[in-house]
Short mmCIF file of C-alpha atoms and ligand atoms in Angstrom, two decimals:
data_model
loop_
_atom_site.label_atom_id
_atom_site.label_comp_id
_atom_site.label_asym_id
_atom_site.label_seq_id
_atom_site.Cartn_x
_atom_site.Cartn_y
_atom_site.Cartn_z
CA MET A 22 47.62 -33.17 -29.47
CA LYS A 23 47.64 -30.73 -32.38
CA ASN A 24 50.92 -29.24 -33.59
CA SER A 25 49.87 -25.73 -32.56
CA GLU A 26 49.19 -27.04 -29.06
CA ILE A 27 52.60 -28.64 -28.88
CA THR A 28 54.25 -25.38 -29.96
CA HIS A 29 52.21 -23.53 -27.37
CA ARG A 30 53.24 -25.99 -24.64
CA LYS A 31 56.88 -25.67 -25.69
CA SER A 32 56.83 -21.90 -25.51
CA GLU A 33 55.06 -22.11 -22.14
CA THR A 34 57.86 -24.36 -20.88
CA ARG A 35 60.48 -21.97 -22.25
CA ALA A 36 58.79 -19.02 -20.56
CA GLY A 37 58.63 -21.01 -17.32
CA ASN A 38 62.33 -21.86 -17.53
CA ALA A 39 63.23 -18.24 -18.27
CA LYS A 40 61.25 -17.10 -15.20
CA LEU A 41 62.97 -19.70 -13.03
CA VAL A 42 66.44 -18.69 -14.26
CA CYS A 43 65.57 -15.05 -13.62
CA GLU A 44 64.44 -15.84 -10.05
CA LEU A 45 67.52 -17.94 -9.34
CA ASN A 46 69.74 -15.08 -10.58
CA LYS A 47 68.03 -12.72 -8.16
CA VAL A 48 68.56 -15.13 -5.29
CA LYS A 49 72.21 -15.54 -6.30
CA ILE A 50 72.84 -11.78 -6.44
CA THR A 51 70.94 -11.12 -3.19
CA ASN A 52 73.05 -13.75 -1.42
CA LEU A 53 76.31 -12.38 -2.86
CA VAL A 54 75.42 -8.90 -1.57
CA ARG A 55 74.31 -10.33 1.81
CA ASP A 56 77.62 -12.19 2.18
CA SER A 57 79.74 -9.13 1.43
CA ASP A 58 80.71 -6.08 3.46
CA GLY A 59 80.11 -3.99 0.39
CA ILE A 60 80.49 -5.14 -3.20
CA SER A 61 80.57 -3.32 -6.53
CA ARG A 62 78.41 -4.11 -9.55
CA ALA A 63 81.56 -5.13 -11.45
CA ASP A 64 82.56 -7.62 -8.74
CA LEU A 65 79.02 -9.00 -8.67
CA ALA A 66 79.28 -9.60 -12.42
CA LYS A 67 82.64 -11.32 -11.94
CA SER A 68 81.45 -13.54 -9.07
CA SER A 69 78.12 -14.49 -10.62
CA GLY A 70 79.09 -14.80 -14.25
CA LEU A 71 76.08 -12.64 -15.19
CA SER A 72 76.25 -9.75 -17.61
CA ALA A 73 76.55 -6.13 -16.47
CA PRO A 74 73.05 -5.16 -17.75
CA THR A 75 71.50 -8.15 -15.92
CA ILE A 76 73.29 -7.16 -12.70
CA SER A 77 72.12 -3.55 -13.08
CA ARG A 78 68.51 -4.61 -13.64
CA ILE A 79 68.50 -6.94 -10.61
CA ILE A 80 70.23 -4.39 -8.37
CA ASP A 81 67.78 -1.64 -9.40
CA GLY A 82 64.93 -3.92 -8.35
CA LEU A 83 66.58 -4.81 -5.04
CA ILE A 84 67.24 -1.14 -4.29
CA SER A 85 63.63 -0.19 -4.97
CA ASP A 86 62.51 -3.06 -2.72
CA GLY A 87 64.65 -1.62 0.05
CA LEU A 88 66.81 -4.74 0.20
CA VAL A 89 70.05 -3.19 -1.07
CA ILE A 90 71.57 0.25 -0.47
CA GLU A 91 74.47 2.10 -2.07
CA VAL A 92 77.20 2.82 0.48
CA GLY A 93 80.01 5.13 -0.64
CA ALA A 94 82.81 4.33 -3.03
CA GLY A 95 85.20 1.38 -3.14
CA ILE A 96 88.83 1.32 -4.15
CA SER A 97 89.44 2.20 -7.76
CA LYS A 98 91.31 -0.28 -9.92
CA GLY A 99 92.06 2.53 -12.36
CA GLY A 100 89.31 4.87 -13.44
CA ARG A 101 86.29 5.98 -11.45
CA LYS A 102 85.79 4.57 -7.94
CA PRO A 103 83.00 1.97 -8.01
CA THR A 104 79.88 2.42 -5.88
CA LEU A 105 79.59 -0.29 -3.24
CA LEU A 106 76.34 -2.09 -2.51
CA ARG A 107 75.33 -3.53 0.80
CA PHE A 108 72.38 -5.60 2.03
CA SER A 109 69.98 -3.44 3.95
CA GLY A 110 67.33 -4.51 6.31
CA VAL A 111 67.17 -1.42 8.42
CA ASP A 112 63.70 -0.81 9.81
CA SER A 113 62.27 -3.70 7.82
CA PHE A 114 61.08 -6.78 9.63
CA ILE A 115 59.55 -10.18 8.99
CA ILE A 116 57.26 -12.29 11.16
CA GLY A 117 57.73 -16.06 10.90
CA ILE A 118 55.24 -18.50 12.40
CA ASP A 119 55.65 -22.24 12.82
CA LEU A 120 52.08 -23.39 13.28
CA GLY A 121 52.48 -26.76 14.96
CA THR A 122 49.93 -28.98 16.65
CA THR A 123 51.67 -28.57 20.02
CA ASN A 124 52.93 -24.98 19.87
CA ILE A 125 52.56 -21.82 17.87
CA HIS A 126 56.15 -20.61 17.56
CA GLY A 127 56.60 -17.07 16.29
CA VAL A 128 59.62 -14.84 15.66
CA LEU A 129 60.14 -11.25 14.64
CA THR A 130 63.37 -10.87 12.65
CA ASP A 131 65.14 -8.31 10.54
CA LEU A 132 65.63 -9.09 6.85
CA ASP A 133 68.86 -10.92 7.63
CA ALA A 134 66.93 -13.27 9.93
CA ASN A 135 68.37 -11.89 13.17
CA VAL A 136 65.74 -12.65 15.79
CA VAL A 137 64.42 -9.55 17.55
CA ALA A 138 61.62 -11.25 19.52
CA GLU A 139 60.34 -14.79 19.97
CA ILE A 140 57.12 -16.31 21.36
CA LYS A 141 56.05 -19.91 21.93
CA THR A 142 52.54 -20.65 23.10
CA PRO A 143 50.40 -23.84 23.21
CA THR A 144 48.28 -24.28 20.06
CA ARG A 145 45.30 -26.01 21.69
CA VAL A 146 44.15 -27.68 18.49
CA GLU A 147 40.98 -28.89 20.19
CA GLY A 148 39.60 -25.34 19.98
CA GLY A 149 39.22 -25.77 16.20
CA PHE A 150 40.48 -23.75 13.24
CA ALA A 151 38.94 -20.38 14.20
CA ARG A 152 40.36 -20.50 17.71
CA VAL A 153 43.84 -21.53 16.50
CA MET A 154 43.79 -18.63 14.03
CA GLU A 155 42.79 -16.27 16.84
CA ARG A 156 45.74 -17.44 18.93
CA THR A 157 48.07 -17.09 15.94
CA SER A 158 46.76 -13.59 15.39
CA GLU A 159 47.47 -12.76 19.05
CA VAL A 160 51.06 -14.00 18.61
CA VAL A 161 51.46 -11.76 15.54
CA GLY A 162 50.07 -8.81 17.51
CA GLU A 163 52.47 -9.43 20.39
CA LEU A 164 55.45 -9.69 18.04
CA ARG A 165 54.47 -6.43 16.34
CA GLY A 166 54.26 -4.86 19.79
CA HIS A 167 58.02 -5.45 20.23
CA LEU A 168 58.72 -2.78 17.63
CA GLY A 169 57.15 -0.24 19.95
CA SER A 170 56.80 3.13 18.38
CA ARG A 171 59.72 2.64 15.97
CA LYS A 172 58.84 3.73 12.50
CA SER A 173 59.38 0.46 10.71
CA ARG A 174 57.61 -1.79 8.29
CA ILE A 175 56.70 -5.45 8.51
CA CYS A 176 57.18 -6.93 5.06
CA GLY A 177 55.03 -9.97 5.65
CA ILE A 178 53.98 -12.91 7.78
CA GLY A 179 55.39 -16.27 6.69
CA ILE A 180 53.67 -19.38 8.00
CA ALA A 181 54.87 -22.97 8.04
CA ILE A 182 52.01 -25.42 8.36
CA ALA A 183 51.75 -29.22 8.28
CA GLY A 184 49.50 -30.50 5.54
CA LEU A 185 48.69 -30.57 1.87
CA ILE A 186 48.70 -27.06 0.47
CA ASN A 187 46.75 -26.45 -2.70
CA ARG A 188 48.69 -23.69 -4.44
CA ASP A 189 46.02 -23.11 -7.08
CA LYS A 190 43.31 -22.45 -4.54
CA GLU A 191 45.74 -21.10 -1.93
CA ILE A 192 44.19 -23.14 0.85
CA VAL A 193 45.23 -25.92 3.19
CA GLU A 194 43.37 -28.72 1.45
CA PHE A 195 43.98 -31.30 4.16
CA SER A 196 46.03 -31.32 7.31
CA PRO A 197 46.04 -34.77 8.96
CA ASP A 198 47.79 -33.35 12.04
CA PHE A 199 45.13 -30.70 12.63
CA HIS A 200 42.23 -32.61 11.04
CA TRP A 201 41.46 -29.55 8.92
CA HIS A 202 39.92 -29.63 5.45
CA ASN A 203 39.95 -26.71 2.97
CA VAL A 204 40.83 -23.92 5.35
CA ASP A 205 41.90 -20.43 4.31
CA VAL A 206 44.76 -19.46 6.62
CA ARG A 207 45.57 -16.28 4.74
CA ALA A 208 42.08 -14.79 4.92
CA ALA A 209 41.81 -15.66 8.62
CA LEU A 210 45.07 -13.88 9.47
CA GLN A 211 45.13 -11.00 7.03
CA ARG A 212 41.80 -9.79 8.34
CA GLY A 213 43.28 -8.60 11.62
CA HIS A 214 46.65 -7.37 10.44
CA GLU A 215 46.60 -6.08 6.88
CA ILE A 216 50.06 -7.49 6.33
CA PRO A 217 50.80 -9.85 3.43
CA VAL A 218 50.62 -13.51 4.48
CA ILE A 219 52.47 -16.33 2.69
CA PHE A 220 52.13 -19.90 3.88
CA ASP A 221 53.42 -23.22 2.68
CA ASN A 222 53.93 -26.79 3.78
CA VAL A 223 56.22 -26.89 6.79
CA THR A 224 58.87 -29.18 5.34
CA ARG A 225 59.16 -27.29 2.06
CA VAL A 226 59.41 -24.14 4.19
CA MET A 227 62.25 -25.72 6.21
CA ALA A 228 64.03 -26.52 2.94
CA LEU A 229 63.57 -22.93 1.77
CA GLY A 230 65.09 -21.72 5.06
CA GLU A 231 68.15 -23.87 4.31
CA ILE A 232 68.53 -22.17 0.90
CA TRP A 233 68.29 -18.66 2.31
CA TYR A 234 69.90 -18.84 5.73
CA GLY A 235 71.29 -22.32 6.35
CA ALA A 236 73.85 -24.88 5.20
CA GLY A 237 71.62 -25.55 2.16
CA ARG A 238 73.11 -22.44 0.55
CA GLN A 239 76.05 -24.52 -0.63
CA TYR A 240 73.89 -27.14 -2.39
CA LYS A 241 71.84 -26.98 -5.58
CA ASN A 242 69.96 -30.24 -5.08
CA PHE A 243 68.93 -31.41 -1.66
CA VAL A 244 66.10 -32.99 0.29
CA MET A 245 64.71 -32.02 3.68
CA VAL A 246 63.02 -34.72 5.73
CA ASN A 247 61.03 -33.52 8.72
CA ILE A 248 60.28 -36.06 11.42
CA GLY A 249 58.00 -34.74 14.08
CA TYR A 250 54.50 -35.91 14.89
CA GLY A 251 54.31 -36.92 11.20
CA ILE A 252 56.91 -37.13 8.41
CA GLY A 253 57.21 -34.66 5.55
CA GLY A 254 59.61 -34.03 2.70
CA GLY A 255 60.81 -30.90 0.91
CA ILE A 256 62.68 -31.33 -2.35
CA ILE A 257 65.00 -28.71 -3.83
CA ILE A 258 66.00 -29.15 -7.45
CA ARG A 259 68.51 -26.73 -9.00
CA GLY A 260 67.98 -24.29 -6.17
CA ALA A 261 64.18 -24.20 -6.31
CA PRO A 262 61.47 -26.06 -4.37
CA LEU A 263 59.59 -28.81 -6.19
CA TYR A 264 55.82 -28.25 -5.94
CA GLY A 265 54.32 -30.75 -8.34
CA GLN A 266 50.97 -30.31 -10.04
CA LYS A 267 49.04 -28.62 -7.20
CA GLY A 268 51.76 -28.04 -4.64
CA MET A 269 51.61 -31.40 -2.94
CA ALA A 270 54.98 -32.89 -3.97
CA GLY A 271 57.34 -34.35 -1.40
CA GLU A 272 55.01 -36.48 0.70
CA VAL A 273 57.70 -39.00 1.57
CA GLY A 274 55.86 -39.87 4.79
CA HIS A 275 53.24 -41.68 2.77
CA PHE A 276 55.52 -44.07 0.91
CA THR A 277 54.10 -47.50 1.73
CA LEU A 278 57.03 -49.36 3.27
CA ASP A 279 55.21 -52.37 4.65
CA LYS A 280 52.24 -53.58 2.62
CA ASP A 281 51.31 -56.16 5.27
CA SER A 282 51.42 -53.73 8.17
CA ASP A 283 48.33 -53.43 10.36
CA ILE A 284 49.42 -49.99 11.55
CA GLN A 285 47.11 -47.40 10.07
CA CYS A 286 48.51 -44.05 9.01
CA GLU A 287 46.76 -40.72 9.68
CA CYS A 288 46.15 -40.63 5.89
CA GLY A 289 44.03 -43.79 6.10
CA ASN A 290 46.52 -46.10 4.36
CA TYR A 291 48.43 -48.85 6.17
CA GLY A 292 52.19 -49.25 6.55
CA CYS A 293 53.21 -45.74 5.44
CA LEU A 294 56.69 -44.56 6.47
CA GLU A 295 54.94 -42.05 8.74
CA ALA A 296 52.97 -44.82 10.47
CA LEU A 297 56.21 -46.73 11.10
CA ALA A 298 58.81 -44.09 11.92
CA SER A 299 57.27 -40.73 12.94
CA GLY A 300 57.38 -39.34 16.47
CA ASN A 301 53.76 -40.41 16.87
CA ALA A 302 54.60 -43.94 15.61
CA ILE A 303 57.53 -44.26 18.04
CA ALA A 304 55.38 -43.13 20.98
CA LYS A 305 52.56 -45.50 19.99
CA ALA A 306 54.95 -48.47 19.66
CA ALA A 307 56.38 -47.70 23.09
CA ARG A 308 52.89 -47.50 24.64
CA LYS A 309 52.05 -50.87 23.14
CA GLU A 310 55.21 -52.47 24.53
CA VAL A 311 54.72 -51.01 28.01
CA GLU A 312 51.05 -51.97 28.11
CA ARG A 313 51.83 -55.53 27.20
CA GLY A 314 54.29 -55.59 30.11
CA ALA A 315 57.68 -55.54 28.34
CA ALA A 316 60.68 -55.43 30.67
CA SER A 317 61.65 -51.78 30.31
CA GLU A 318 62.28 -48.65 32.32
CA LEU A 319 60.00 -46.75 29.94
CA LEU A 320 57.13 -47.07 32.42
CA GLU A 321 59.20 -45.09 34.92
CA GLY A 322 60.05 -42.59 32.23
CA CYS A 323 56.39 -41.68 31.81
CA GLY A 324 55.59 -41.62 35.52
CA GLY A 325 53.60 -44.85 35.25
CA ASP A 326 51.22 -43.40 32.64
CA PRO A 327 51.90 -44.91 29.18
CA SER A 328 49.72 -42.28 27.52
CA ARG A 329 52.43 -39.74 28.40
CA LEU A 330 55.16 -41.58 26.46
CA THR A 331 56.77 -39.52 23.71
CA ALA A 332 59.42 -40.20 21.06
CA GLU A 333 61.75 -37.98 23.09
CA ILE A 334 61.39 -40.21 26.17
CA VAL A 335 61.97 -43.31 24.03
CA ALA A 336 65.15 -41.76 22.54
CA ASP A 337 66.42 -40.83 26.03
CA TYR A 338 65.92 -44.35 27.38
CA ALA A 339 67.39 -45.89 24.24
CA LYS A 340 70.55 -43.81 24.80
CA ARG A 341 70.68 -44.99 28.41
CA GLY A 342 70.71 -48.58 27.19
CA ASP A 343 67.09 -49.65 27.73
CA ALA A 344 66.73 -52.60 25.32
CA THR A 345 63.02 -52.11 24.56
CA ALA A 346 63.41 -48.38 23.94
CA TRP A 347 66.48 -49.02 21.79
CA LYS A 348 64.68 -51.63 19.68
CA ILE A 349 61.71 -49.32 19.03
CA PHE A 350 63.87 -46.32 18.14
CA ASP A 351 66.33 -48.32 16.05
CA ARG A 352 63.53 -49.89 14.02
CA ALA A 353 62.01 -46.47 13.30
CA ALA A 354 65.43 -45.10 12.28
CA GLU A 355 65.92 -48.06 9.92
CA TYR A 356 62.57 -47.42 8.21
CA LEU A 357 63.57 -43.80 7.89
CA GLY A 358 66.88 -44.81 6.33
CA ILE A 359 64.98 -46.95 3.80
CA GLY A 360 62.73 -44.01 2.92
CA ILE A 361 65.73 -41.70 2.53
CA ALA A 362 67.57 -44.28 0.40
CA GLY A 363 64.53 -44.17 -1.92
CA LEU A 364 64.67 -40.36 -2.09
CA ILE A 365 68.38 -40.49 -2.88
CA ASN A 366 67.80 -42.99 -5.69
CA LEU A 367 65.00 -40.79 -7.08
CA PHE A 368 66.55 -37.33 -6.86
CA ASN A 369 70.31 -37.87 -6.70
CA PRO A 370 70.77 -35.00 -4.22
CA GLU A 371 74.02 -33.59 -2.85
CA ALA A 372 72.64 -33.57 0.69
CA VAL A 373 69.76 -34.78 2.83
CA PHE A 374 68.81 -32.67 5.84
CA ILE A 375 66.85 -34.25 8.67
CA GLY A 376 64.88 -31.92 10.92
CA GLY A 377 61.94 -31.99 13.31
CA GLY A 378 61.59 -33.12 16.92
CA VAL A 379 62.76 -36.71 16.38
CA ALA A 380 65.95 -35.49 14.64
CA GLN A 381 66.98 -33.89 17.94
CA ALA A 382 67.80 -37.42 19.18
CA GLY A 383 71.13 -36.94 17.37
CA ASP A 384 73.63 -39.75 16.69
CA ILE A 385 71.31 -42.59 17.67
CA LEU A 386 69.15 -41.57 14.69
CA PHE A 387 71.76 -40.32 12.24
CA ASP A 388 74.12 -43.31 12.66
CA LYS A 389 71.37 -45.79 11.84
CA VAL A 390 70.03 -43.71 8.93
CA ARG A 391 73.52 -43.36 7.39
CA LYS A 392 74.18 -47.08 7.82
CA THR A 393 70.84 -48.01 6.24
CA VAL A 394 71.29 -45.57 3.34
CA HIS A 395 74.78 -46.96 2.77
CA ALA A 396 73.37 -50.50 2.67
CA ARG A 397 70.29 -49.81 0.55
CA ALA A 398 70.71 -46.84 -1.80
CA LEU A 399 72.46 -47.21 -5.15
CA THR A 400 76.14 -46.70 -4.39
CA LYS A 401 76.72 -44.40 -7.34
CA SER A 402 74.03 -41.95 -6.26
CA SER A 403 74.49 -42.16 -2.48
CA GLY A 404 78.30 -42.41 -2.23
CA ASN A 405 78.94 -38.75 -1.47
CA VAL A 406 75.56 -37.61 -0.13
CA ALA A 407 75.87 -35.63 3.09
CA ILE A 408 73.21 -36.61 5.65
CA LEU A 409 72.99 -33.68 8.01
CA PRO A 410 70.84 -32.26 10.79
CA ALA A 411 68.72 -29.25 9.76
CA THR A 412 70.77 -26.09 10.33
CA PHE A 413 68.42 -24.41 12.79
CA GLY A 414 67.40 -27.47 14.82
CA THR A 415 64.03 -26.93 16.46
CA LYS A 416 63.91 -23.44 14.89
CA SER A 417 64.11 -24.72 11.30
CA ALA A 418 60.42 -24.28 10.56
CA VAL A 419 60.16 -20.80 11.99
CA MET A 420 63.34 -19.64 10.21
CA GLY A 421 61.96 -21.17 7.03
CA ALA A 422 58.75 -19.20 7.56
CA VAL A 423 60.85 -16.03 7.67
CA SER A 424 62.57 -17.01 4.41
CA LEU A 425 59.16 -17.36 2.71
CA ILE A 426 58.83 -13.59 2.93
CA LEU A 427 62.39 -12.75 1.86
CA SER A 428 62.08 -15.10 -1.10
CA GLY A 429 58.66 -13.58 -1.85
CA ILE A 430 60.17 -10.08 -1.98
CA VAL A 431 63.11 -11.12 -4.13
CA ASN A 432 61.05 -13.19 -6.53
CA GLN A 433 58.03 -10.89 -6.56
CA ASP A 434 55.86 -13.91 -7.28
CA HIS A 435 53.35 -12.99 -4.63
CA GLU A 436 51.57 -9.80 -5.41
CA GLN A 437 50.59 -9.66 -1.73
CA ILE A 438 54.14 -8.59 -0.96
CA ASN A 439 54.60 -4.93 -1.67
CA HIS A 440 56.60 -2.24 -0.07
CA GLN A 441 53.86 0.14 0.81
CA ASN A 442 53.19 -1.62 4.07
CA SER A 443 54.05 0.39 7.05
CA ARG A 444 52.95 -0.05 10.59
ZN1 LIG B 17 50.10 -42.26 5.13
#
């Protein structure tokens, strides 16, 4: 590499860092205003450690975005009474969609993520991409309908979707859950609604939701692991999501954990964490056990039809003391603990959140994961890591989808978000 190139790279990195710091400052200030009942610019400077001109610049931007309003005067500490600022979301709404293989889950919220309306409808993946987009579009239409004739704006539609998102091309490059290749979700949805659409990988979206609305607000470095049909990861470093080269970072589900495994993963590889510990893997293992005639009440649990076994049924029977169910679930939880121990060694986070359908099993999962992490991760890095359920439980993805839009407005990194949209 030539010297001039190196200099160029260095200045690019510096510019990138400056942009990141600037975005993080905006998030910090927005959250300070959201948490207050009214705060002055001077108190914002004191609480954030930022300079008065920086605060003024950020607040001016937030006011023009309609996120912050000036509300009367505070108490003077000598001199002029300071103007108080408050978070405003009046007549501004966000639509969040969790596009899952089982259900399309949509919410209409205000800017503070208070849910105004909620819809859950079967996805019917078998209809193909165009049909799923049509159904999603219908959900968006129904949610918009809840605003009636109120004069209000919808700032954007945030979508959480399972799969590899190519951020350069802004497409879903591959979704193993949906069996989609190179699909353009934004174009398909924007066509009918003329509202900005932002989408991202579901687990990264869940992590973003933690930063904006959940317990993740108190951490700078954390990891979200999503265990549903598959397994995904979302990594937050110094308050910002890690994307990697094209936007595909965090695929913890495809760590190979057993090189000799004959269980094939949806990605084509064998012995991936996802193939050993996902909801789909747990259900498949249970089917296999029941079909080979294992002594277990699982057969009753599925009404005599092994094809109806789910991870949820396995967790239920494990809790009731069914030995076969317990063994299957415990084994999956141990693999998960091994995967999480690896993440902790790699990223040294303050917390690990576990979300998704399988996480709803509760203690039976978390106890084993904590025990395994304790046994396998480096003590120095894992000693004080909090391993917690995702803040919004089964709503984590949809709340994350909402946060995609709020973070888009604050960071202004998506030119699709603008404030001229009105219904
Ligand atoms: Zn895999």
